[in-house]
PDB file of C-alpha atoms in Angstrom:
ATOM      1  CA  UNK A 154     -12.488  65.322 -89.655  1.00 68.00           C
ATOM      2  CA  UNK A 155     -13.817  62.574 -87.373  1.00 67.00           C
ATOM      3  CA  UNK A 156     -17.334  61.554 -88.333  1.00 93.00           C
ATOM      4  CA  UNK A 157     -18.419  59.184 -85.562  1.00 97.00           C
ATOM      5  CA  UNK A 158     -16.876  59.888 -82.183  1.00 96.00           C
ATOM      6  CA  UNK A 159     -17.083  57.676 -79.142  1.00 97.00           C
ATOM      7  CA  UNK A 160     -16.156  58.641 -75.621  1.00 92.00           C
ATOM      8  CA  UNK A 161     -14.421  57.392 -73.690  1.00 94.00           C
ATOM      9  CA  UNK A 162     -12.229  55.006 -75.682  1.00 95.00           C
ATOM     10  CA  UNK A 163     -11.608  52.936 -72.564  1.00 96.00           C
ATOM     11  CA  UNK A 164     -13.943  52.625 -69.610  1.00 97.00           C
ATOM     12  CA  UNK A 165     -13.449  50.668 -66.418  1.00 97.00           C
ATOM     13  CA  UNK A 166     -16.433  50.140 -64.143  1.00 96.00           C
ATOM     14  CA  UNK A 167     -17.195  48.022 -61.132  1.00 97.00           C
ATOM     15  CA  UNK A 168     -19.584  45.116 -61.080  1.00 97.00           C
ATOM     16  CA  UNK A 169     -23.106  46.518 -60.698  1.00 97.00           C
ATOM     17  CA  UNK A 170     -22.102  50.182 -61.048  1.00 97.00           C
ATOM     18  CA  UNK A 171     -24.059  51.989 -63.810  1.00 97.00           C
ATOM     19  CA  UNK A 172     -22.065  53.244 -66.741  1.00 97.00           C
ATOM     20  CA  UNK A 173     -22.863  55.441 -69.738  1.00 97.00           C
ATOM     21  CA  UNK A 174     -21.089  55.397 -73.072  1.00 97.00           C
ATOM     22  CA  UNK A 175     -21.524  58.214 -75.553  1.00 97.00           C
ATOM     23  CA  UNK A 176     -21.514  58.571 -79.304  1.00 98.00           C
ATOM     24  CA  UNK A 177     -21.735  61.646 -81.494  1.00 97.00           C
ATOM     25  CA  UNK A 178     -21.815  62.096 -85.255  1.00 97.00           C
ATOM     26  CA  UNK A 179     -21.118  64.912 -87.683  1.00 96.00           C
ATOM     27  CA  UNK A 180     -22.776  63.165 -90.647  1.00 94.00           C
ATOM     28  CA  UNK A 181     -26.379  64.171 -89.861  1.00 94.00           C
ATOM     29  CA  UNK A 182     -27.486  60.583 -90.472  1.00 93.00           C
ATOM     30  CA  UNK A 183     -30.974  59.449 -89.556  1.00 92.00           C
ATOM     31  CA  UNK A 184     -29.977  56.132 -88.042  1.00 94.00           C
ATOM     32  CA  UNK A 185     -27.671  55.411 -85.117  1.00 96.00           C
ATOM     33  CA  UNK A 186     -26.808  51.893 -83.973  1.00 96.00           C
ATOM     34  CA  UNK A 187     -25.200  50.345 -80.909  1.00 97.00           C
ATOM     35  CA  UNK A 188     -23.306  47.068 -81.188  1.00 96.00           C
ATOM     36  CA  UNK A 189     -21.580  44.823 -78.685  1.00 96.00           C
ATOM     37  CA  UNK A 190     -18.478  43.008 -79.944  1.00 95.00           C
ATOM     38  CA  UNK A 191     -16.472  40.366 -78.119  1.00 94.00           C
ATOM     39  CA  UNK A 192     -12.986  39.183 -79.120  1.00 86.00           C
ATOM     40  CA  UNK A 193     -13.049  39.393 -82.949  1.00 73.00           C
ATOM     41  CA  UNK A 194     -16.565  38.016 -83.159  1.00 89.00           C
ATOM     42  CA  UNK A 195     -19.056  39.719 -85.417  1.00 92.00           C
ATOM     43  CA  UNK A 196     -20.668  42.798 -83.887  1.00 94.00           C
ATOM     44  CA  UNK A 197     -24.015  42.051 -82.247  1.00 94.00           C
ATOM     45  CA  UNK A 198     -26.679  44.691 -82.756  1.00 93.00           C
ATOM     46  CA  UNK A 199     -28.253  45.826 -79.485  1.00 96.00           C
ATOM     47  CA  UNK A 200     -30.640  48.511 -80.790  1.00 92.00           C
ATOM     48  CA  UNK A 201     -30.930  51.354 -83.224  1.00 93.00           C
ATOM     49  CA  UNK A 202     -32.717  54.670 -83.648  1.00 93.00           C
ATOM     50  CA  UNK A 203     -34.305  55.952 -86.798  1.00 91.00           C
ATOM     51  CA  UNK A 204     -34.514  59.612 -85.845  1.00 91.00           C
ATOM     52  CA  UNK A 205     -36.267  59.331 -82.463  1.00 91.00           C
ATOM     53  CA  UNK A 206     -37.893  55.996 -83.246  1.00 91.00           C
ATOM     54  CA  UNK A 207     -36.237  53.403 -80.973  1.00 92.00           C
ATOM     55  CA  UNK A 208     -35.880  49.792 -82.153  1.00 91.00           C
ATOM     56  CA  UNK A 209     -34.728  47.171 -79.695  1.00 91.00           C
ATOM     57  CA  UNK A 210     -33.396  43.768 -80.783  1.00 91.00           C
ATOM     58  CA  UNK A 211     -35.402  40.922 -79.317  1.00 90.00           C
ATOM     59  CA  UNK A 212     -32.451  39.395 -77.464  1.00 93.00           C
ATOM     60  CA  UNK A 213     -30.995  42.588 -76.006  1.00 96.00           C
ATOM     61  CA  UNK A 214     -31.019  42.298 -72.198  1.00 95.00           C
ATOM     62  CA  UNK A 215     -33.100  44.799 -70.229  1.00 95.00           C
ATOM     63  CA  UNK A 216     -29.872  45.854 -68.543  1.00 96.00           C
ATOM     64  CA  UNK A 217     -29.038  47.835 -71.689  1.00 97.00           C
ATOM     65  CA  UNK A 218     -30.836  51.091 -72.386  1.00 97.00           C
ATOM     66  CA  UNK A 219     -30.310  53.905 -74.853  1.00 97.00           C
ATOM     67  CA  UNK A 220     -31.129  57.576 -75.291  1.00 96.00           C
ATOM     68  CA  UNK A 221     -30.965  59.829 -78.313  1.00 97.00           C
ATOM     69  CA  UNK A 222     -31.595  63.428 -77.218  1.00 96.00           C
ATOM     70  CA  UNK A 223     -30.915  64.878 -80.677  1.00 95.00           C
ATOM     71  CA  UNK A 224     -29.702  63.903 -84.139  1.00 95.00           C
ATOM     72  CA  UNK A 225     -26.043  64.142 -83.232  1.00 96.00           C
ATOM     73  CA  UNK A 226     -25.832  62.258 -79.946  1.00 97.00           C
ATOM     74  CA  UNK A 227     -26.712  58.803 -78.725  1.00 97.00           C
ATOM     75  CA  UNK A 228     -25.983  57.179 -75.348  1.00 97.00           C
ATOM     76  CA  UNK A 229     -25.724  53.588 -74.183  1.00 98.00           C
ATOM     77  CA  UNK A 230     -26.579  53.014 -70.536  1.00 97.00           C
ATOM     78  CA  UNK A 231     -25.705  49.770 -68.790  1.00 97.00           C
ATOM     79  CA  UNK A 232     -27.695  49.782 -65.565  1.00 97.00           C
ATOM     80  CA  UNK A 233     -25.914  47.023 -63.659  1.00 97.00           C
ATOM     81  CA  UNK A 234     -22.854  45.764 -65.531  1.00 97.00           C
ATOM     82  CA  UNK A 235     -21.890  42.148 -65.070  1.00 97.00           C
ATOM     83  CA  UNK A 236     -18.591  40.507 -65.907  1.00 96.00           C
ATOM     84  CA  UNK A 237     -20.174  39.180 -69.108  1.00 96.00           C
ATOM     85  CA  UNK A 238     -20.775  42.728 -70.323  1.00 97.00           C
ATOM     86  CA  UNK A 239     -17.066  43.372 -70.745  1.00 97.00           C
ATOM     87  CA  UNK A 240     -16.681  43.974 -74.468  1.00 97.00           C
ATOM     88  CA  UNK A 241     -16.040  46.536 -77.173  1.00 96.00           C
ATOM     89  CA  UNK A 242     -19.090  48.732 -77.776  1.00 97.00           C
ATOM     90  CA  UNK A 243     -19.393  50.162 -81.251  1.00 96.00           C
ATOM     91  CA  UNK A 244     -21.580  53.003 -82.408  1.00 97.00           C
ATOM     92  CA  UNK A 245     -22.454  53.376 -86.084  1.00 96.00           C
ATOM     93  CA  UNK A 246     -24.553  55.662 -88.261  1.00 96.00           C
ATOM     94  CA  UNK A 247     -26.271  55.353 -91.614  1.00 93.00           C
ATOM     95  CA  UNK A 248     -28.687  57.156 -93.907  1.00 89.00           C
ATOM     96  CA  UNK A 249     -30.819  54.062 -93.352  1.00 83.00           C
ATOM     97  CA  UNK A 250     -31.529  52.479 -96.721  1.00 81.00           C
ATOM     98  CA  UNK A 251     -30.561  49.087 -98.060  1.00 78.00           C
ATOM     99  CA  UNK A 252     -27.745  50.520-100.209  1.00 84.00           C
ATOM    100  CA  UNK A 253     -26.174  52.762 -97.566  1.00 87.00           C
ATOM    101  CA  UNK A 254     -23.117  51.674 -95.645  1.00 91.00           C
ATOM    102  CA  UNK A 255     -22.713  52.141 -91.936  1.00 94.00           C
ATOM    103  CA  UNK A 256     -20.036  54.436 -90.544  1.00 95.00           C
ATOM    104  CA  UNK A 257     -18.484  53.104 -87.362  1.00 96.00           C
ATOM    105  CA  UNK A 258     -16.853  54.890 -84.501  1.00 96.00           C
ATOM    106  CA  UNK A 259     -13.579  53.640 -82.978  1.00 95.00           C
ATOM    107  CA  UNK A 260     -15.395  51.886 -80.145  1.00 95.00           C
ATOM    108  CA  UNK A 261     -15.302  51.977 -76.359  1.00 97.00           C
ATOM    109  CA  UNK A 262     -13.549  49.103 -74.615  1.00 96.00           C
ATOM    110  CA  UNK A 263     -15.472  48.351 -71.411  1.00 97.00           C
ATOM    111  CA  UNK A 264     -13.800  46.491 -68.564  1.00 97.00           C
ATOM    112  CA  UNK A 265     -15.857  45.303 -65.581  1.00 97.00           C
ATOM    113  CA  UNK A 266     -13.970  44.618 -62.352  1.00 96.00           C
TER     114      UNK A 266
ATOM    115  CA  UNK B 167     -33.788  33.736 -92.010  1.00 78.00           C
ATOM    116  CA  UNK B 168     -31.155  35.889 -93.635  1.00 87.00           C
ATOM    117  CA  UNK B 169     -27.582  34.805 -93.027  1.00 93.00           C
ATOM    118  CA  UNK B 170     -23.984  35.221 -94.168  1.00 96.00           C
ATOM    119  CA  UNK B 171     -21.364  32.479 -94.085  1.00 96.00           C
ATOM    120  CA  UNK B 172     -17.646  33.193 -94.377  1.00 95.00           C
ATOM    121  CA  UNK B 173     -14.812  30.757 -94.875  1.00 83.00           C
ATOM    122  CA  UNK B 174     -13.281  29.351 -91.749  1.00 77.00           C
ATOM    123  CA  UNK B 175     -10.229  31.201 -90.507  1.00 82.00           C
ATOM    124  CA  UNK B 176      -7.717  32.308 -89.548  1.00 94.00           C
ATOM    125  CA  UNK B 177      -5.877  32.830 -92.825  1.00 96.00           C
ATOM    126  CA  UNK B 178      -2.086  33.233 -92.804  1.00 97.00           C
ATOM    127  CA  UNK B 179      -0.252  34.362 -95.923  1.00 97.00           C
ATOM    128  CA  UNK B 180       3.150  35.613 -96.960  1.00 97.00           C
ATOM    129  CA  UNK B 181       3.469  39.100 -98.376  1.00 97.00           C
ATOM    130  CA  UNK B 182       2.577  39.318-102.094  1.00 97.00           C
ATOM    131  CA  UNK B 183       0.477  36.137-101.980  1.00 97.00           C
ATOM    132  CA  UNK B 184      -3.012  36.026-103.484  1.00 98.00           C
ATOM    133  CA  UNK B 185      -5.997  36.269-101.180  1.00 97.00           C
ATOM    134  CA  UNK B 186      -9.499  34.881-101.471  1.00 97.00           C
ATOM    135  CA  UNK B 187     -11.994  34.967 -98.605  1.00 97.00           C
ATOM    136  CA  UNK B 188     -15.211  33.175 -99.459  1.00 97.00           C
ATOM    137  CA  UNK B 189     -18.585  34.616 -98.543  1.00 97.00           C
ATOM    138  CA  UNK B 190     -22.003  33.183 -99.331  1.00 97.00           C
ATOM    139  CA  UNK B 191     -25.377  34.469 -98.265  1.00 96.00           C
ATOM    140  CA  UNK B 192     -28.975  33.422 -97.820  1.00 95.00           C
ATOM    141  CA  UNK B 193     -31.588  36.127 -98.159  1.00 90.00           C
ATOM    142  CA  UNK B 194     -35.191  36.670 -99.140  1.00 83.00           C
ATOM    143  CA  UNK B 195     -35.281  39.562-101.556  1.00 81.00           C
ATOM    144  CA  UNK B 196     -32.410  41.531-103.041  1.00 83.00           C
ATOM    145  CA  UNK B 197     -29.691  42.405-100.569  1.00 90.00           C
ATOM    146  CA  UNK B 198     -26.843  44.840-100.804  1.00 93.00           C
ATOM    147  CA  UNK B 199     -23.520  43.218 -99.962  1.00 95.00           C
ATOM    148  CA  UNK B 200     -20.589  44.695 -98.070  1.00 96.00           C
ATOM    149  CA  UNK B 201     -17.093  43.884 -96.932  1.00 98.00           C
ATOM    150  CA  UNK B 202     -15.922  45.625 -93.779  1.00 97.00           C
ATOM    151  CA  UNK B 203     -12.411  45.520 -92.338  1.00 97.00           C
ATOM    152  CA  UNK B 204     -11.437  45.903 -88.697  1.00 95.00           C
ATOM    153  CA  UNK B 205      -7.862  46.683 -87.666  1.00 94.00           C
ATOM    154  CA  UNK B 206      -6.778  45.796 -84.126  1.00 89.00           C
ATOM    155  CA  UNK B 207      -8.411  47.985 -81.494  1.00 87.00           C
ATOM    156  CA  UNK B 208     -10.482  49.948 -83.998  1.00 89.00           C
ATOM    157  CA  UNK B 209     -14.024  50.123 -85.323  1.00 91.00           C
ATOM    158  CA  UNK B 210     -15.133  48.656 -88.633  1.00 94.00           C
ATOM    159  CA  UNK B 211     -14.423  50.432 -91.900  1.00 96.00           C
ATOM    160  CA  UNK B 212     -16.230  49.871 -95.175  1.00 96.00           C
ATOM    161  CA  UNK B 213     -13.866  48.206 -97.632  1.00 98.00           C
ATOM    162  CA  UNK B 214     -16.232  47.837-100.592  1.00 97.00           C
ATOM    163  CA  UNK B 215     -19.847  47.224-101.472  1.00 96.00           C
ATOM    164  CA  UNK B 216     -22.171  46.100-104.285  1.00 96.00           C
ATOM    165  CA  UNK B 217     -25.855  46.865-104.387  1.00 92.00           C
ATOM    166  CA  UNK B 218     -27.127  44.686-107.239  1.00 91.00           C
ATOM    167  CA  UNK B 219     -26.298  41.498-109.085  1.00 93.00           C
ATOM    168  CA  UNK B 220     -23.119  41.516-111.220  1.00 95.00           C
ATOM    169  CA  UNK B 221     -21.847  44.720-109.581  1.00 96.00           C
ATOM    170  CA  UNK B 222     -18.161  44.666-108.711  1.00 97.00           C
ATOM    171  CA  UNK B 223     -16.945  46.556-105.686  1.00 97.00           C
ATOM    172  CA  UNK B 224     -13.288  47.523-105.476  1.00 97.00           C
ATOM    173  CA  UNK B 225     -11.011  49.472-103.154  1.00 97.00           C
ATOM    174  CA  UNK B 226      -7.317  49.435-102.177  1.00 96.00           C
ATOM    175  CA  UNK B 227      -6.629  46.502-104.531  1.00 97.00           C
ATOM    176  CA  UNK B 228      -9.479  44.404-103.105  1.00 98.00           C
ATOM    177  CA  UNK B 229     -12.355  43.281-105.307  1.00 98.00           C
ATOM    178  CA  UNK B 230     -15.610  41.381-104.892  1.00 98.00           C
ATOM    179  CA  UNK B 231     -18.350  40.599-107.415  1.00 98.00           C
ATOM    180  CA  UNK B 232     -22.023  40.161-106.473  1.00 97.00           C
ATOM    181  CA  UNK B 233     -22.964  36.745-107.898  1.00 96.00           C
ATOM    182  CA  UNK B 234     -26.685  36.158-107.604  1.00 94.00           C
ATOM    183  CA  UNK B 235     -26.571  32.720-109.261  1.00 94.00           C
ATOM    184  CA  UNK B 236     -24.167  31.379-106.627  1.00 96.00           C
ATOM    185  CA  UNK B 237     -25.298  33.749-103.829  1.00 96.00           C
ATOM    186  CA  UNK B 238     -21.671  34.701-103.265  1.00 97.00           C
ATOM    187  CA  UNK B 239     -19.526  37.792-102.706  1.00 98.00           C
ATOM    188  CA  UNK B 240     -15.946  36.494-102.415  1.00 98.00           C
ATOM    189  CA  UNK B 241     -13.206  38.958-101.487  1.00 98.00           C
ATOM    190  CA  UNK B 242     -10.014  38.849-103.578  1.00 98.00           C
ATOM    191  CA  UNK B 243      -6.683  40.623-103.703  1.00 98.00           C
ATOM    192  CA  UNK B 244      -3.846  39.786-106.016  1.00 97.00           C
ATOM    193  CA  UNK B 245      -0.949  40.713-103.746  1.00 97.00           C
ATOM    194  CA  UNK B 246      -1.414  41.190-100.002  1.00 98.00           C
ATOM    195  CA  UNK B 247       0.722  43.385 -97.778  1.00 97.00           C
ATOM    196  CA  UNK B 248       1.573  43.160 -94.090  1.00 97.00           C
ATOM    197  CA  UNK B 249      -0.672  46.182 -93.573  1.00 96.00           C
ATOM    198  CA  UNK B 250      -3.684  44.127 -94.771  1.00 97.00           C
ATOM    199  CA  UNK B 251      -3.566  42.067 -91.569  1.00 97.00           C
ATOM    200  CA  UNK B 252      -6.979  42.573 -89.997  1.00 96.00           C
ATOM    201  CA  UNK B 253     -10.374  40.943 -89.476  1.00 95.00           C
ATOM    202  CA  UNK B 254     -12.652  40.947 -92.521  1.00 97.00           C
ATOM    203  CA  UNK B 255     -16.445  40.814 -92.238  1.00 97.00           C
ATOM    204  CA  UNK B 256     -18.894  40.090 -95.039  1.00 97.00           C
ATOM    205  CA  UNK B 257     -22.377  41.546 -94.483  1.00 96.00           C
ATOM    206  CA  UNK B 258     -25.719  42.036 -96.176  1.00 93.00           C
ATOM    207  CA  UNK B 259     -28.465  44.616 -95.906  1.00 90.00           C
ATOM    208  CA  UNK B 260     -32.063  44.117 -96.962  1.00 80.00           C
ATOM    209  CA  UNK B 261     -35.244  46.081 -97.364  1.00 66.00           C
ATOM    210  CA  UNK B 262     -38.233  44.582 -95.640  1.00 59.00           C
ATOM    211  CA  UNK B 263     -41.801  44.581 -96.847  1.00 49.00           C
ATOM    212  CA  UNK B 264     -43.783  47.469 -95.474  1.00 49.00           C
ATOM    213  CA  UNK B 265     -40.882  49.721 -94.626  1.00 54.00           C
ATOM    214  CA  UNK B 266     -37.223  50.507 -94.614  1.00 55.00           C
ATOM    215  CA  UNK B 267     -34.594  48.110 -93.392  1.00 61.00           C
ATOM    216  CA  UNK B 268     -33.010  51.026 -91.516  1.00 74.00           C
ATOM    217  CA  UNK B 269     -29.783  49.776 -93.056  1.00 80.00           C
ATOM    218  CA  UNK B 270     -29.514  46.897 -90.624  1.00 86.00           C
ATOM    219  CA  UNK B 271     -26.614  44.574 -91.338  1.00 90.00           C
ATOM    220  CA  UNK B 272     -26.383  40.805 -91.050  1.00 91.00           C
ATOM    221  CA  UNK B 273     -22.718  39.920 -90.536  1.00 94.00           C
ATOM    222  CA  UNK B 274     -20.702  36.819 -91.252  1.00 95.00           C
ATOM    223  CA  UNK B 275     -18.536  35.495 -88.442  1.00 94.00           C
ATOM    224  CA  UNK B 276     -15.384  37.287 -89.593  1.00 95.00           C
ATOM    225  CA  UNK B 277     -12.082  36.022 -90.987  1.00 96.00           C
ATOM    226  CA  UNK B 278      -8.786  36.874 -89.347  1.00 95.00           C
ATOM    227  CA  UNK B 279      -6.054  37.560 -91.911  1.00 96.00           C
ATOM    228  CA  UNK B 280      -2.392  37.619 -90.918  1.00 97.00           C
ATOM    229  CA  UNK B 281       0.234  38.535 -93.505  1.00 97.00           C
ATOM    230  CA  UNK B 282       3.894  37.799 -92.755  1.00 97.00           C
ATOM    231  CA  UNK B 283       6.818  39.658 -94.355  1.00 95.00           C
TER     232      UNK B 283
END
Protein backbone atom coordinates (compact mmCIF):
# COMPACT_ATOMS: atom_id res chain seq x y z
CA UNK A 1 0.00 0.00 0.00
CA UNK A 2 2.95 2.32 0.67
CA UNK A 3 3.61 4.60 -2.28
CA UNK A 4 6.86 6.37 -1.39
CA UNK A 5 9.22 4.36 0.77
CA UNK A 6 12.34 5.64 2.45
CA UNK A 7 15.04 3.54 4.02
CA UNK A 8 16.26 3.64 6.63
CA UNK A 9 13.87 5.66 8.80
CA UNK A 10 16.71 6.53 11.15
CA UNK A 11 20.36 6.77 10.23
CA UNK A 12 23.31 7.56 12.46
CA UNK A 13 26.63 8.37 10.84
CA UNK A 14 29.94 9.75 11.99
CA UNK A 15 31.31 13.13 11.07
CA UNK A 16 32.89 12.85 7.62
CA UNK A 17 31.71 9.28 6.95
CA UNK A 18 29.76 8.97 3.66
CA UNK A 19 26.15 7.97 3.93
CA UNK A 20 23.47 7.00 1.41
CA UNK A 21 19.74 7.37 1.86
CA UNK A 22 17.31 5.59 -0.42
CA UNK A 23 13.86 6.25 -1.77
CA UNK A 24 11.57 4.08 -3.87
CA UNK A 25 8.14 4.69 -5.35
CA UNK A 26 5.30 2.54 -6.63
CA UNK A 27 3.49 5.43 -8.35
CA UNK A 28 5.53 5.43 -11.59
CA UNK A 29 5.86 9.21 -11.35
CA UNK A 30 8.24 11.09 -13.62
CA UNK A 31 9.63 13.41 -10.98
CA UNK A 32 11.45 12.58 -7.75
CA UNK A 33 12.58 15.22 -5.27
CA UNK A 34 14.91 15.33 -2.28
CA UNK A 35 14.31 17.80 0.53
CA UNK A 36 16.17 18.66 3.71
CA UNK A 37 14.01 19.68 6.67
CA UNK A 38 15.19 20.99 10.02
CA UNK A 39 13.03 21.25 13.16
CA UNK A 40 9.56 22.08 11.77
CA UNK A 41 10.95 24.49 9.21
CA UNK A 42 9.68 24.30 5.66
CA UNK A 43 11.33 21.59 3.58
CA UNK A 44 14.26 22.88 1.52
CA UNK A 45 14.53 21.44 -1.97
CA UNK A 46 17.99 20.03 -2.69
CA UNK A 47 17.43 18.66 -6.22
CA UNK A 48 14.98 16.80 -8.37
CA UNK A 49 14.89 14.44 -11.33
CA UNK A 50 12.51 14.59 -14.23
CA UNK A 51 13.00 11.06 -15.52
CA UNK A 52 16.81 10.98 -15.81
CA UNK A 53 17.17 14.73 -16.18
CA UNK A 54 18.89 15.99 -13.00
CA UNK A 55 18.13 19.48 -11.68
CA UNK A 56 20.23 20.87 -8.86
CA UNK A 57 19.13 23.85 -6.75
CA UNK A 58 21.62 26.69 -6.89
CA UNK A 59 22.31 26.67 -3.15
CA UNK A 60 22.65 22.92 -2.66
CA UNK A 61 26.15 22.19 -1.32
CA UNK A 62 28.46 20.04 -3.44
CA UNK A 63 28.57 17.62 -0.52
CA UNK A 64 25.13 16.38 -1.60
CA UNK A 65 24.81 14.16 -4.64
CA UNK A 66 22.01 12.07 -6.09
CA UNK A 67 21.48 9.09 -8.36
CA UNK A 68 18.39 7.78 -10.08
CA UNK A 69 19.18 4.40 -11.66
CA UNK A 70 15.59 3.77 -12.77
CA UNK A 71 12.08 5.20 -12.48
CA UNK A 72 11.41 3.60 -9.12
CA UNK A 73 14.54 4.39 -7.13
CA UNK A 74 16.44 7.50 -6.15
CA UNK A 75 19.41 7.87 -3.79
CA UNK A 76 20.82 10.76 -1.79
CA UNK A 77 24.54 10.59 -1.11
CA UNK A 78 26.18 12.82 1.47
CA UNK A 79 29.90 12.58 0.81
CA UNK A 80 31.27 14.04 4.03
CA UNK A 81 28.50 14.73 6.55
CA UNK A 82 28.98 17.61 8.93
CA UNK A 83 27.11 18.30 12.14
CA UNK A 84 25.00 20.85 10.24
CA UNK A 85 23.70 18.12 7.95
CA UNK A 86 21.74 16.49 10.76
CA UNK A 87 18.14 16.80 9.64
CA UNK A 88 15.10 14.97 8.31
CA UNK A 89 15.50 14.07 4.63
CA UNK A 90 12.29 13.78 2.68
CA UNK A 91 11.76 12.17 -0.68
CA UNK A 92 8.73 13.07 -2.78
CA UNK A 93 7.31 12.21 -6.19
CA UNK A 94 5.00 13.91 -8.65
CA UNK A 95 3.66 13.62 -12.18
CA UNK A 96 5.40 16.96 -12.63
CA UNK A 97 2.83 19.51 -13.73
CA UNK A 98 1.65 22.66 -12.02
CA UNK A 99 -1.61 21.04 -10.86
CA UNK A 100 -0.12 17.81 -9.51
CA UNK A 101 0.53 17.35 -5.82
CA UNK A 102 3.68 15.82 -4.44
CA UNK A 103 3.58 12.52 -2.57
CA UNK A 104 6.01 12.42 0.32
CA UNK A 105 7.73 9.53 1.97
CA UNK A 106 7.96 9.25 5.78
CA UNK A 107 11.48 10.67 5.82
CA UNK A 108 14.87 9.56 7.10
CA UNK A 109 16.10 11.18 10.30
CA UNK A 110 19.88 11.62 9.98
CA UNK A 111 22.02 12.05 13.08
CA UNK A 112 25.70 12.99 12.74
CA UNK A 113 27.96 12.17 15.69
CA UNK B 1 10.36 36.09 -6.87
CA UNK B 2 7.56 33.73 -5.97
CA UNK B 3 6.81 33.45 -2.27
CA UNK B 4 4.28 32.25 0.30
CA UNK B 5 3.65 33.92 3.65
CA UNK B 6 1.80 32.19 6.48
CA UNK B 7 0.52 33.66 9.70
CA UNK B 8 2.92 33.64 12.59
CA UNK B 9 2.59 30.68 14.91
CA UNK B 10 2.32 28.63 16.96
CA UNK B 11 -1.46 28.45 17.27
CA UNK B 12 -3.01 26.89 20.38
CA UNK B 13 -6.72 26.11 20.51
CA UNK B 14 -9.18 24.18 22.61
CA UNK B 15 -11.03 21.27 21.07
CA UNK B 16 -14.07 22.33 19.00
CA UNK B 17 -12.73 25.86 18.46
CA UNK B 18 -12.68 27.44 15.01
CA UNK B 19 -9.42 27.54 13.10
CA UNK B 20 -8.11 29.98 10.52
CA UNK B 21 -4.52 29.92 9.28
CA UNK B 22 -3.78 32.78 6.92
CA UNK B 23 -1.78 32.28 3.75
CA UNK B 24 -0.94 34.86 1.11
CA UNK B 25 1.22 34.45 -1.95
CA UNK B 26 3.19 36.41 -4.50
CA UNK B 27 3.59 34.84 -7.91
CA UNK B 28 4.08 35.73 -11.55
CA UNK B 29 1.56 33.75 -13.54
CA UNK B 30 -1.18 31.45 -12.31
CA UNK B 31 -0.14 29.15 -9.50
CA UNK B 32 -1.80 26.11 -8.07
CA UNK B 33 -2.16 26.33 -4.30
CA UNK B 34 -1.81 23.57 -1.73
CA UNK B 35 -2.07 22.93 1.97
CA UNK B 36 0.10 20.14 3.33
CA UNK B 37 0.01 18.76 6.87
CA UNK B 38 2.88 17.15 8.75
CA UNK B 39 2.28 15.06 11.87
CA UNK B 40 5.17 14.60 14.31
CA UNK B 41 7.94 12.41 12.91
CA UNK B 42 6.25 11.92 9.54
CA UNK B 43 6.45 13.21 5.99
CA UNK B 44 4.07 15.77 4.52
CA UNK B 45 0.60 14.79 3.38
CA UNK B 46 -1.58 16.73 0.97
CA UNK B 47 -4.54 18.16 2.84
CA UNK B 48 -6.24 20.01 -0.02
CA UNK B 49 -5.51 21.93 -3.18
CA UNK B 50 -6.99 24.42 -5.67
CA UNK B 51 -5.70 24.89 -9.17
CA UNK B 52 -7.51 28.03 -10.36
CA UNK B 53 -9.11 31.17 -9.01
CA UNK B 54 -12.33 30.73 -6.98
CA UNK B 55 -11.75 26.97 -6.59
CA UNK B 56 -12.43 25.65 -3.11
CA UNK B 57 -10.41 22.75 -1.80
CA UNK B 58 -11.81 20.67 1.04
CA UNK B 59 -10.86 17.57 3.01
CA UNK B 60 -11.45 16.20 6.52
CA UNK B 61 -13.49 19.28 7.48
CA UNK B 62 -10.79 21.71 6.31
CA UNK B 63 -11.50 24.21 3.55
CA UNK B 64 -9.58 26.85 1.62
CA UNK B 65 -10.67 29.08 -1.27
CA UNK B 66 -8.29 30.37 -3.95
CA UNK B 67 -8.78 34.16 -3.91
CA UNK B 68 -6.95 35.78 -6.79
CA UNK B 69 -8.07 39.32 -5.90
CA UNK B 70 -6.47 39.10 -2.44
CA UNK B 71 -3.78 36.55 -3.42
CA UNK B 72 -4.84 34.40 -0.48
CA UNK B 73 -5.58 30.77 0.35
CA UNK B 74 -6.58 30.76 4.03
CA UNK B 75 -7.15 27.41 5.74
CA UNK B 76 -10.31 27.07 7.85
CA UNK B 77 -11.98 24.45 9.99
CA UNK B 78 -15.12 24.94 12.00
CA UNK B 79 -14.33 22.59 14.88
CA UNK B 80 -10.81 21.31 15.52
CA UNK B 81 -9.92 18.06 17.24
CA UNK B 82 -6.89 17.03 19.26
CA UNK B 83 -5.90 14.83 16.33
CA UNK B 84 -5.52 17.96 14.14
CA UNK B 85 -2.40 18.96 16.08
CA UNK B 86 0.33 19.15 13.46
CA UNK B 87 2.37 21.55 11.34
CA UNK B 88 0.52 23.06 8.38
CA UNK B 89 2.31 24.29 5.26
CA UNK B 90 0.84 26.45 2.51
CA UNK B 91 2.56 26.06 -0.88
CA UNK B 92 2.30 27.10 -4.50
CA UNK B 93 3.32 25.53 -7.78
CA UNK B 94 3.87 27.38 -11.03
CA UNK B 95 4.54 26.68 -14.66
CA UNK B 96 7.49 28.53 -16.09
CA UNK B 97 7.82 29.96 -19.56
CA UNK B 98 9.50 27.57 -21.94
CA UNK B 99 8.82 24.39 -20.04
CA UNK B 100 7.27 22.53 -17.19
CA UNK B 101 7.63 23.58 -13.59
CA UNK B 102 8.33 19.93 -12.74
CA UNK B 103 5.79 20.47 -9.98
CA UNK B 104 8.25 22.38 -7.84
CA UNK B 105 6.73 23.78 -4.67
CA UNK B 106 7.37 27.08 -2.92
CA UNK B 107 6.48 26.61 0.75
CA UNK B 108 5.41 29.00 3.46
CA UNK B 109 7.26 28.80 6.76
CA UNK B 110 4.73 26.48 8.40
CA UNK B 111 2.30 26.98 11.28
CA UNK B 112 2.36 24.74 14.33
CA UNK B 113 -1.15 23.94 15.58
CA UNK B 114 -1.73 22.49 19.04
CA UNK B 115 -5.24 21.51 20.10
CA UNK B 116 -5.94 20.85 23.78
CA UNK B 117 -8.79 18.66 25.06
